[in-house]
PDB file of C-alpha atoms in Angstrom:
ATOM      1  CA  ALA A   1      37.340 234.728  -4.971  1.00 58.00           C
ATOM      2  CA  PHE A   2      38.046 237.800  -7.129  1.00 51.00           C
ATOM      3  CA  LEU A   3      35.136 239.742  -5.638  1.00 55.00           C
ATOM      4  CA  ARG A   4      36.161 238.802  -2.112  1.00 64.00           C
ATOM      5  CA  TYR A   5      39.765 239.837  -2.762  1.00 57.00           C
ATOM      6  CA  GLU A   6      38.819 243.136  -4.410  1.00 56.00           C
ATOM      7  CA  SER A   7      36.431 244.103  -1.611  1.00 56.00           C
ATOM      8  CA  ARG A   8      39.291 243.933   0.921  1.00 62.00           C
ATOM      9  CA  ARG A   9      41.898 245.864  -1.066  1.00 61.00           C
ATOM     10  CA  HIS A  10      42.647 249.506  -0.249  1.00 61.00           C
ATOM     11  CA  ASP A  11      43.357 250.149  -3.935  1.00 63.00           C
ATOM     12  CA  PRO A  12      41.218 247.598  -5.823  1.00 60.00           C
ATOM     13  CA  PHE A  13      41.504 246.895  -9.520  1.00 60.00           C
ATOM     14  CA  ILE A  14      37.721 247.375  -9.734  1.00 67.00           C
ATOM     15  CA  ASP A  15      36.060 249.366  -6.961  1.00 70.00           C
ATOM     16  CA  LEU A  16      33.006 247.225  -6.266  1.00 71.00           C
ATOM     17  CA  ARG A  17      31.274 250.138  -4.569  1.00 73.00           C
ATOM     18  CA  PHE A  18      30.706 251.583  -8.031  1.00 77.00           C
ATOM     19  CA  PHE A  19      27.892 249.064  -8.392  1.00 79.00           C
ATOM     20  CA  ARG A  20      25.997 250.684  -5.520  1.00 79.00           C
ATOM     21  CA  SER A  21      25.192 253.425  -8.013  1.00 82.00           C
ATOM     22  CA  ILE A  22      22.103 252.354  -9.950  1.00 86.00           C
ATOM     23  CA  PRO A  23      23.041 254.441 -13.030  1.00 86.00           C
ATOM     24  CA  PHE A  24      26.492 252.846 -13.128  1.00 86.00           C
ATOM     25  CA  ALA A  25      25.244 249.285 -12.599  1.00 88.00           C
ATOM     26  CA  SER A  26      22.510 249.817 -15.191  1.00 90.00           C
ATOM     27  CA  ALA A  27      24.995 251.259 -17.687  1.00 89.00           C
ATOM     28  CA  THR A  28      27.165 248.166 -17.264  1.00 91.00           C
ATOM     29  CA  VAL A  29      24.241 245.787 -17.819  1.00 93.00           C
ATOM     30  CA  THR A  30      23.011 247.890 -20.745  1.00 94.00           C
ATOM     31  CA  ALA A  31      26.437 247.704 -22.395  1.00 93.00           C
ATOM     32  CA  VAL A  32      26.489 243.918 -22.044  1.00 94.00           C
ATOM     33  CA  CYS A  33      22.945 243.556 -23.441  1.00 94.00           C
ATOM     34  CA  VAL A  34      23.407 245.887 -26.416  1.00 94.00           C
ATOM     35  CA  PHE A  35      26.759 244.498 -27.447  1.00 94.00           C
ATOM     36  CA  ALA A  36      25.618 240.894 -26.990  1.00 95.00           C
ATOM     37  CA  ALA A  37      22.806 241.611 -29.444  1.00 94.00           C
ATOM     38  CA  TRP A  38      25.290 243.432 -31.684  1.00 93.00           C
ATOM     39  CA  GLY A  39      27.808 240.585 -31.713  1.00 92.00           C
ATOM     40  CA  ALA A  40      25.137 238.010 -32.513  1.00 92.00           C
ATOM     41  CA  PHE A  41      23.669 240.239 -35.214  1.00 93.00           C
ATOM     42  CA  LEU A  42      26.946 240.806 -37.070  1.00 91.00           C
ATOM     43  CA  PHE A  43      28.006 237.166 -36.838  1.00 90.00           C
ATOM     44  CA  MET A  44      24.741 235.553 -37.913  1.00 91.00           C
ATOM     45  CA  MET A  45      23.866 238.073 -40.616  1.00 92.00           C
ATOM     46  CA  SER A  46      27.248 237.525 -42.252  1.00 91.00           C
ATOM     47  CA  LEU A  47      26.465 233.802 -42.388  1.00 88.00           C
ATOM     48  CA  TYR A  48      22.975 234.509 -43.729  1.00 91.00           C
ATOM     49  CA  LEU A  49      24.068 236.921 -46.455  1.00 93.00           C
ATOM     50  CA  GLN A  50      27.011 234.850 -47.684  1.00 91.00           C
ATOM     51  CA  GLY A  51      25.826 231.329 -46.904  1.00 86.00           C
ATOM     52  CA  GLN A  52      22.086 231.569 -47.581  1.00 87.00           C
ATOM     53  CA  ARG A  53      21.906 234.383 -50.123  1.00 90.00           C
ATOM     54  CA  GLY A  54      25.197 233.712 -51.895  1.00 90.00           C
ATOM     55  CA  TYR A  55      26.512 237.264 -51.694  1.00 92.00           C
ATOM     56  CA  SER A  56      30.234 237.901 -51.840  1.00 92.00           C
ATOM     57  CA  ALA A  57      32.136 239.473 -48.962  1.00 91.00           C
ATOM     58  CA  ALA A  58      32.161 242.807 -50.834  1.00 93.00           C
ATOM     59  CA  GLN A  59      28.405 242.691 -51.458  1.00 93.00           C
ATOM     60  CA  THR A  60      27.803 241.808 -47.811  1.00 92.00           C
ATOM     61  CA  GLY A  61      29.895 244.796 -46.768  1.00 91.00           C
ATOM     62  CA  LEU A  62      27.830 247.092 -48.986  1.00 93.00           C
ATOM     63  CA  ILE A  63      24.597 245.784 -47.475  1.00 92.00           C
ATOM     64  CA  TYR A  64      26.070 246.548 -44.049  1.00 93.00           C
ATOM     65  CA  LEU A  65      26.630 250.206 -45.016  1.00 93.00           C
ATOM     66  CA  PRO A  66      23.274 251.452 -43.627  1.00 92.00           C
ATOM     67  CA  ILE A  67      24.392 250.273 -40.184  1.00 92.00           C
ATOM     68  CA  ALA A  68      27.472 252.479 -40.342  1.00 91.00           C
ATOM     69  CA  ILE A  69      25.523 255.412 -41.782  1.00 90.00           C
ATOM     70  CA  GLY A  70      22.850 255.151 -39.089  1.00 88.00           C
ATOM     71  CA  ALA A  71      25.465 255.034 -36.350  1.00 88.00           C
ATOM     72  CA  LEU A  72      27.468 257.871 -37.950  1.00 89.00           C
ATOM     73  CA  PHE A  73      24.584 260.336 -37.968  1.00 91.00           C
ATOM     74  CA  PHE A  74      22.752 259.311 -34.819  1.00 92.00           C
ATOM     75  CA  SER A  75      25.689 258.935 -32.435  1.00 90.00           C
ATOM     76  CA  PRO A  76      26.317 262.709 -32.280  1.00 91.00           C
ATOM     77  CA  LEU A  77      22.567 263.330 -32.167  1.00 91.00           C
ATOM     78  CA  SER A  78      22.351 261.011 -29.180  1.00 91.00           C
ATOM     79  CA  GLY A  79      25.123 262.965 -27.467  1.00 90.00           C
ATOM     80  CA  ARG A  80      23.182 266.208 -27.900  1.00 92.00           C
ATOM     81  CA  MET A  81      20.001 264.556 -26.643  1.00 91.00           C
ATOM     82  CA  VAL A  82      21.811 263.314 -23.541  1.00 90.00           C
ATOM     83  CA  GLY A  83      23.132 266.809 -22.874  1.00 88.00           C
ATOM     84  CA  ARG A  84      19.684 268.341 -23.212  1.00 90.00           C
ATOM     85  CA  PHE A  85      17.258 265.702 -21.951  1.00 89.00           C
ATOM     86  CA  GLY A  86      19.402 263.224 -20.016  1.00 88.00           C
ATOM     87  CA  ALA A  87      20.134 259.586 -20.811  1.00 87.00           C
ATOM     88  CA  ARG A  88      16.574 258.232 -20.729  1.00 91.00           C
ATOM     89  CA  PRO A  89      15.290 259.220 -24.219  1.00 92.00           C
ATOM     90  CA  SER A  90      18.358 257.918 -26.061  1.00 93.00           C
ATOM     91  CA  LEU A  91      18.454 254.648 -24.133  1.00 93.00           C
ATOM     92  CA  LEU A  92      14.725 254.137 -24.561  1.00 94.00           C
ATOM     93  CA  VAL A  93      14.847 254.742 -28.314  1.00 94.00           C
ATOM     94  CA  SER A  94      17.886 252.486 -28.664  1.00 94.00           C
ATOM     95  CA  GLY A  95      16.303 249.599 -26.775  1.00 95.00           C
ATOM     96  CA  LEU A  96      13.042 249.802 -28.706  1.00 96.00           C
ATOM     97  CA  LEU A  97      14.789 250.033 -32.084  1.00 96.00           C
ATOM     98  CA  ILE A  98      17.003 247.030 -31.327  1.00 95.00           C
ATOM     99  CA  ALA A  99      13.948 245.064 -30.182  1.00 96.00           C
ATOM    100  CA  GLY A 100      12.044 246.098 -33.313  1.00 96.00           C
ATOM    101  CA  ALA A 101      14.885 245.237 -35.690  1.00 95.00           C
ATOM    102  CA  SER A 102      15.399 241.870 -33.973  1.00 95.00           C
ATOM    103  CA  THR A 103      11.686 241.136 -34.362  1.00 96.00           C
ATOM    104  CA  MET A 104      11.931 241.780 -38.103  1.00 95.00           C
ATOM    105  CA  LEU A 105      15.036 239.593 -38.348  1.00 94.00           C
ATOM    106  CA  ALA A 106      13.083 236.693 -36.845  1.00 92.00           C
ATOM    107  CA  PHE A 107      10.926 236.620 -39.981  1.00 92.00           C
ATOM    108  CA  LEU A 108      13.656 236.635 -42.604  1.00 91.00           C
ATOM    109  CA  THR A 109      13.277 234.285 -45.560  1.00 89.00           C
ATOM    110  CA  PRO A 110      15.763 233.181 -48.244  1.00 88.00           C
ATOM    111  CA  THR A 111      14.079 235.669 -50.604  1.00 90.00           C
ATOM    112  CA  THR A 112      13.652 238.700 -48.346  1.00 92.00           C
ATOM    113  CA  PRO A 113      14.055 241.760 -50.639  1.00 94.00           C
ATOM    114  CA  VAL A 114      17.320 243.650 -50.393  1.00 93.00           C
ATOM    115  CA  TRP A 115      15.442 246.886 -49.660  1.00 94.00           C
ATOM    116  CA  ALA A 116      13.887 245.212 -46.611  1.00 94.00           C
ATOM    117  CA  LEU A 117      17.319 244.103 -45.408  1.00 94.00           C
ATOM    118  CA  LEU A 118      18.628 247.646 -45.862  1.00 95.00           C
ATOM    119  CA  ALA A 119      15.691 249.016 -43.869  1.00 94.00           C
ATOM    120  CA  ILE A 120      16.262 246.540 -41.028  1.00 94.00           C
ATOM    121  CA  PHE A 121      19.979 247.283 -40.977  1.00 95.00           C
ATOM    122  CA  THR A 122      19.282 251.020 -40.895  1.00 94.00           C
ATOM    123  CA  VAL A 123      17.008 250.601 -37.879  1.00 94.00           C
ATOM    124  CA  TYR A 124      19.649 248.483 -36.171  1.00 94.00           C
ATOM    125  CA  GLY A 125      22.370 251.028 -36.955  1.00 93.00           C
ATOM    126  CA  ILE A 126      20.320 253.882 -35.513  1.00 94.00           C
ATOM    127  CA  GLY A 127      19.568 251.880 -32.373  1.00 93.00           C
ATOM    128  CA  PHE A 128      23.222 251.007 -31.934  1.00 92.00           C
ATOM    129  CA  GLY A 129      24.341 254.574 -32.596  1.00 91.00           C
ATOM    130  CA  MET A 130      21.963 255.975 -29.983  1.00 92.00           C
ATOM    131  CA  VAL A 131      23.286 253.906 -27.085  1.00 91.00           C
ATOM    132  CA  ASN A 132      26.962 254.710 -26.577  1.00 88.00           C
ATOM    133  CA  ALA A 133      26.668 258.307 -25.370  1.00 88.00           C
ATOM    134  CA  PRO A 134      24.070 257.581 -22.653  1.00 89.00           C
ATOM    135  CA  ILE A 135      26.002 254.509 -21.460  1.00 89.00           C
ATOM    136  CA  THR A 136      29.108 256.602 -20.858  1.00 84.00           C
ATOM    137  CA  ASN A 137      27.089 259.436 -19.330  1.00 84.00           C
ATOM    138  CA  ALA A 138      25.273 257.111 -16.936  1.00 81.00           C
ATOM    139  CA  ALA A 139      28.490 255.335 -15.967  1.00 78.00           C
ATOM    140  CA  VAL A 140      30.234 258.488 -14.750  1.00 78.00           C
ATOM    141  CA  SER A 141      27.119 260.124 -13.304  1.00 73.00           C
ATOM    142  CA  GLY A 142      27.762 261.052  -9.685  1.00 66.00           C
ATOM    143  CA  MET A 143      31.306 259.651  -9.695  1.00 71.00           C
ATOM    144  CA  PRO A 144      34.176 261.712  -8.239  1.00 68.00           C
ATOM    145  CA  ARG A 145      36.214 263.236 -11.055  1.00 72.00           C
ATOM    146  CA  ASP A 146      39.297 261.126 -10.322  1.00 69.00           C
ATOM    147  CA  ARG A 147      37.229 257.909 -10.495  1.00 73.00           C
ATOM    148  CA  ALA A 148      35.328 258.741 -13.679  1.00 74.00           C
ATOM    149  CA  GLY A 149      38.020 257.154 -15.849  1.00 78.00           C
ATOM    150  CA  ALA A 150      37.860 253.883 -13.935  1.00 78.00           C
ATOM    151  CA  ALA A 151      34.062 253.854 -14.119  1.00 79.00           C
ATOM    152  CA  SER A 152      34.142 254.488 -17.864  1.00 81.00           C
ATOM    153  CA  ALA A 153      36.743 251.735 -18.310  1.00 83.00           C
ATOM    154  CA  VAL A 154      34.474 249.195 -16.617  1.00 84.00           C
ATOM    155  CA  THR A 155      31.644 249.962 -19.039  1.00 84.00           C
ATOM    156  CA  SER A 156      34.077 249.764 -21.973  1.00 86.00           C
ATOM    157  CA  THR A 157      35.104 246.305 -20.799  1.00 88.00           C
ATOM    158  CA  SER A 158      31.423 245.407 -20.485  1.00 90.00           C
ATOM    159  CA  ARG A 159      31.019 246.175 -24.176  1.00 91.00           C
ATOM    160  CA  GLN A 160      33.702 243.630 -25.071  1.00 91.00           C
ATOM    161  CA  VAL A 161      32.185 241.085 -22.711  1.00 92.00           C
ATOM    162  CA  GLY A 162      28.828 241.656 -24.393  1.00 93.00           C
ATOM    163  CA  VAL A 163      30.201 240.952 -27.872  1.00 92.00           C
ATOM    164  CA  SER A 164      31.803 237.742 -26.597  1.00 93.00           C
ATOM    165  CA  ILE A 165      28.503 236.657 -25.051  1.00 92.00           C
ATOM    166  CA  GLY A 166      26.670 237.424 -28.286  1.00 91.00           C
ATOM    167  CA  VAL A 167      28.993 235.267 -30.381  1.00 89.00           C
ATOM    168  CA  ALA A 168      28.809 232.512 -27.758  1.00 89.00           C
ATOM    169  CA  LEU A 169      25.011 232.639 -27.977  1.00 86.00           C
ATOM    170  CA  CYS A 170      25.282 232.041 -31.708  1.00 85.00           C
ATOM    171  CA  GLY A 171      27.147 228.819 -31.052  1.00 79.00           C
ATOM    172  CA  SER A 172      25.011 227.601 -28.183  1.00 82.00           C
ATOM    173  CA  VAL A 173      21.567 228.518 -29.536  1.00 80.00           C
ATOM    174  CA  ALA A 174      21.814 228.442 -33.332  1.00 76.00           C
ATOM    175  CA  GLY A 175      24.644 225.908 -33.407  1.00 72.00           C
ATOM    176  CA  ALA A 176      22.720 223.424 -31.300  1.00 71.00           C
ATOM    177  CA  ALA A 177      19.664 223.780 -33.528  1.00 69.00           C
ATOM    178  CA  LEU A 178      21.706 223.365 -36.705  1.00 69.00           C
ATOM    179  CA  ALA A 179      23.160 220.144 -35.327  1.00 67.00           C
ATOM    180  CA  SER A 180      19.709 218.592 -35.597  1.00 65.00           C
ATOM    181  CA  VAL A 181      19.099 216.518 -38.700  1.00 50.00           C
ATOM    182  CA  GLY A 182      17.155 218.421 -41.349  1.00 57.00           C
ATOM    183  CA  SER A 183      17.244 221.733 -39.512  1.00 67.00           C
ATOM    184  CA  ASP A 184      16.986 224.973 -41.467  1.00 81.00           C
ATOM    185  CA  PHE A 185      19.383 227.895 -40.937  1.00 82.00           C
ATOM    186  CA  LEU A 186      16.635 230.486 -40.577  1.00 85.00           C
ATOM    187  CA  ASP A 187      14.631 228.306 -38.203  1.00 85.00           C
ATOM    188  CA  ALA A 188      17.763 227.717 -36.149  1.00 83.00           C
ATOM    189  CA  THR A 189      18.524 231.432 -35.846  1.00 87.00           C
ATOM    190  CA  ARG A 190      14.979 232.516 -34.963  1.00 88.00           C
ATOM    191  CA  PRO A 191      15.370 231.886 -31.196  1.00 88.00           C
ATOM    192  CA  LEU A 192      18.518 234.016 -31.328  1.00 90.00           C
ATOM    193  CA  TRP A 193      16.562 236.982 -32.695  1.00 93.00           C
ATOM    194  CA  PHE A 194      13.935 236.592 -30.008  1.00 94.00           C
ATOM    195  CA  ILE A 195      16.749 236.779 -27.468  1.00 93.00           C
ATOM    196  CA  GLY A 196      17.727 240.016 -29.221  1.00 94.00           C
ATOM    197  CA  VAL A 197      14.177 241.282 -28.729  1.00 96.00           C
ATOM    198  CA  ALA A 198      14.404 240.467 -25.030  1.00 96.00           C
ATOM    199  CA  LEU A 199      17.767 242.232 -24.725  1.00 95.00           C
ATOM    200  CA  GLY A 200      16.359 245.331 -26.415  1.00 95.00           C
ATOM    201  CA  LEU A 201      13.411 245.390 -24.027  1.00 96.00           C
ATOM    202  CA  VAL A 202      15.789 245.014 -21.071  1.00 96.00           C
ATOM    203  CA  VAL A 203      17.669 248.084 -22.316  1.00 95.00           C
ATOM    204  CA  ALA A 204      14.394 250.012 -22.610  1.00 95.00           C
ATOM    205  CA  GLY A 205      13.416 248.976 -19.086  1.00 95.00           C
ATOM    206  CA  LEU A 206      16.798 249.988 -17.710  1.00 93.00           C
ATOM    207  CA  ALA A 207      16.426 253.344 -19.470  1.00 92.00           C
ATOM    208  CA  VAL A 208      13.502 254.114 -17.177  1.00 92.00           C
ATOM    209  CA  PHE A 209      14.909 252.494 -14.036  1.00 91.00           C
ATOM    210  CA  SER A 210      18.406 253.984 -14.290  1.00 86.00           C
ATOM    211  CA  THR A 211      17.087 257.535 -14.633  1.00 86.00           C
ATOM    212  CA  SER A 212      14.549 257.375 -11.814  1.00 86.00           C
ATOM    213  CA  GLU A 213      14.720 259.476  -8.662  1.00 87.00           C
ATOM    214  CA  ARG A 214      15.874 256.437  -6.717  1.00 85.00           C
ATOM    215  CA  ALA A 215      18.735 255.926  -9.172  1.00 81.00           C
ATOM    216  CA  ARG A 216      19.776 259.566  -8.911  1.00 81.00           C
ATOM    217  CA  ARG A 217      19.882 259.361  -5.115  1.00 82.00           C
ATOM    218  CA  SER A 218      22.007 256.205  -5.232  1.00 78.00           C
ATOM    219  CA  ALA A 219      24.578 257.999  -7.404  1.00 72.00           C
ATOM    220  CA  GLU A 220      24.598 261.009  -5.076  1.00 74.00           C
ATOM    221  CA  HIS A 221      25.171 258.808  -2.026  1.00 72.00           C
ATOM    222  CA  LEU A 222      28.083 256.976  -3.640  1.00 67.00           C
ATOM    223  CA  ALA A 223      30.456 259.927  -4.060  1.00 61.00           C
ATOM    224  CA  PRO A 224      30.796 260.643  -0.301  1.00 58.00           C
ATOM    225  CA  LEU A 225      31.435 256.937   0.372  1.00 55.00           C
ATOM    226  CA  ILE A 226      34.281 256.864  -2.135  1.00 58.00           C
ATOM    227  CA  GLU A 227      35.676 260.127  -0.781  1.00 54.00           C
ATOM    228  CA  ASP A 228      35.621 258.785   2.794  1.00 50.00           C
ATOM    229  CA  ARG A 229      37.415 255.616   1.663  1.00 51.00           C
ATOM    230  CA  ARG A 230      40.041 257.677  -0.145  1.00 52.00           C
ATOM    231  CA  ILE A 231      40.733 259.760   2.988  1.00 46.00           C
ATOM    232  CA  GLU A 232      40.959 256.573   5.052  1.00 50.00           C
ATOM    233  CA  ASP A 233      43.415 255.043   2.593  1.00 48.00           C
ATOM    234  CA  ALA A 234      45.531 258.205   2.691  1.00 44.00           C
ATOM    235  CA  HIS A 235      45.750 257.969   6.471  1.00 46.00           C
ATOM    236  CA  VAL A 236      46.710 254.299   6.279  1.00 44.00           C
ATOM    237  CA  ALA A 237      49.434 255.106   3.760  1.00 47.00           C
TER     238      ALA A 237
END
């Protein structure tokens, strides 16, 4: 009903024609995938570190530091890469790093060395830090200047939706497994990490698809359509 209503409005809350642009649609899906993996990662690793390893909240926060450091240094690097090489390299690296880190998480044990956890978290932090700049760049690619803010806002909302989906996956996948008698926490979370691998590979695939010649043409064709609609709306007004 919402989509039907929005498609008939002269001034829609969300201009559904944005999704005719392959870079924009891919950026939206990428944001959902990355942040779903991110939400699941933060939620389940907190339970693992405090519940399985017995670390305090402060110790858990310190172990999380490599994530912040990786994101801190590689986010600006990603922005420079996008400016020089386009969105594909950053998105591709991000997707592969998230898939790789999720693969390593699937093989955690109650005695995994702290240095190994720090290494995994660093990889995850770098992958997460690399993705934000190309998502925003792809979202506004080919958009008229006065619609770039709306396009960017949609992808920002997609990030929040992704986190919500990630936490929901924790409950539906790991929670269901933990409800079984005699189930182990690490065994219950393993399918969740494999979902993270799949999400990372989807991001890597979208990195190639969203920067193809076909994608570029779809973004170029969208701007005139939006401009024509704006002129039509002005006449109606």
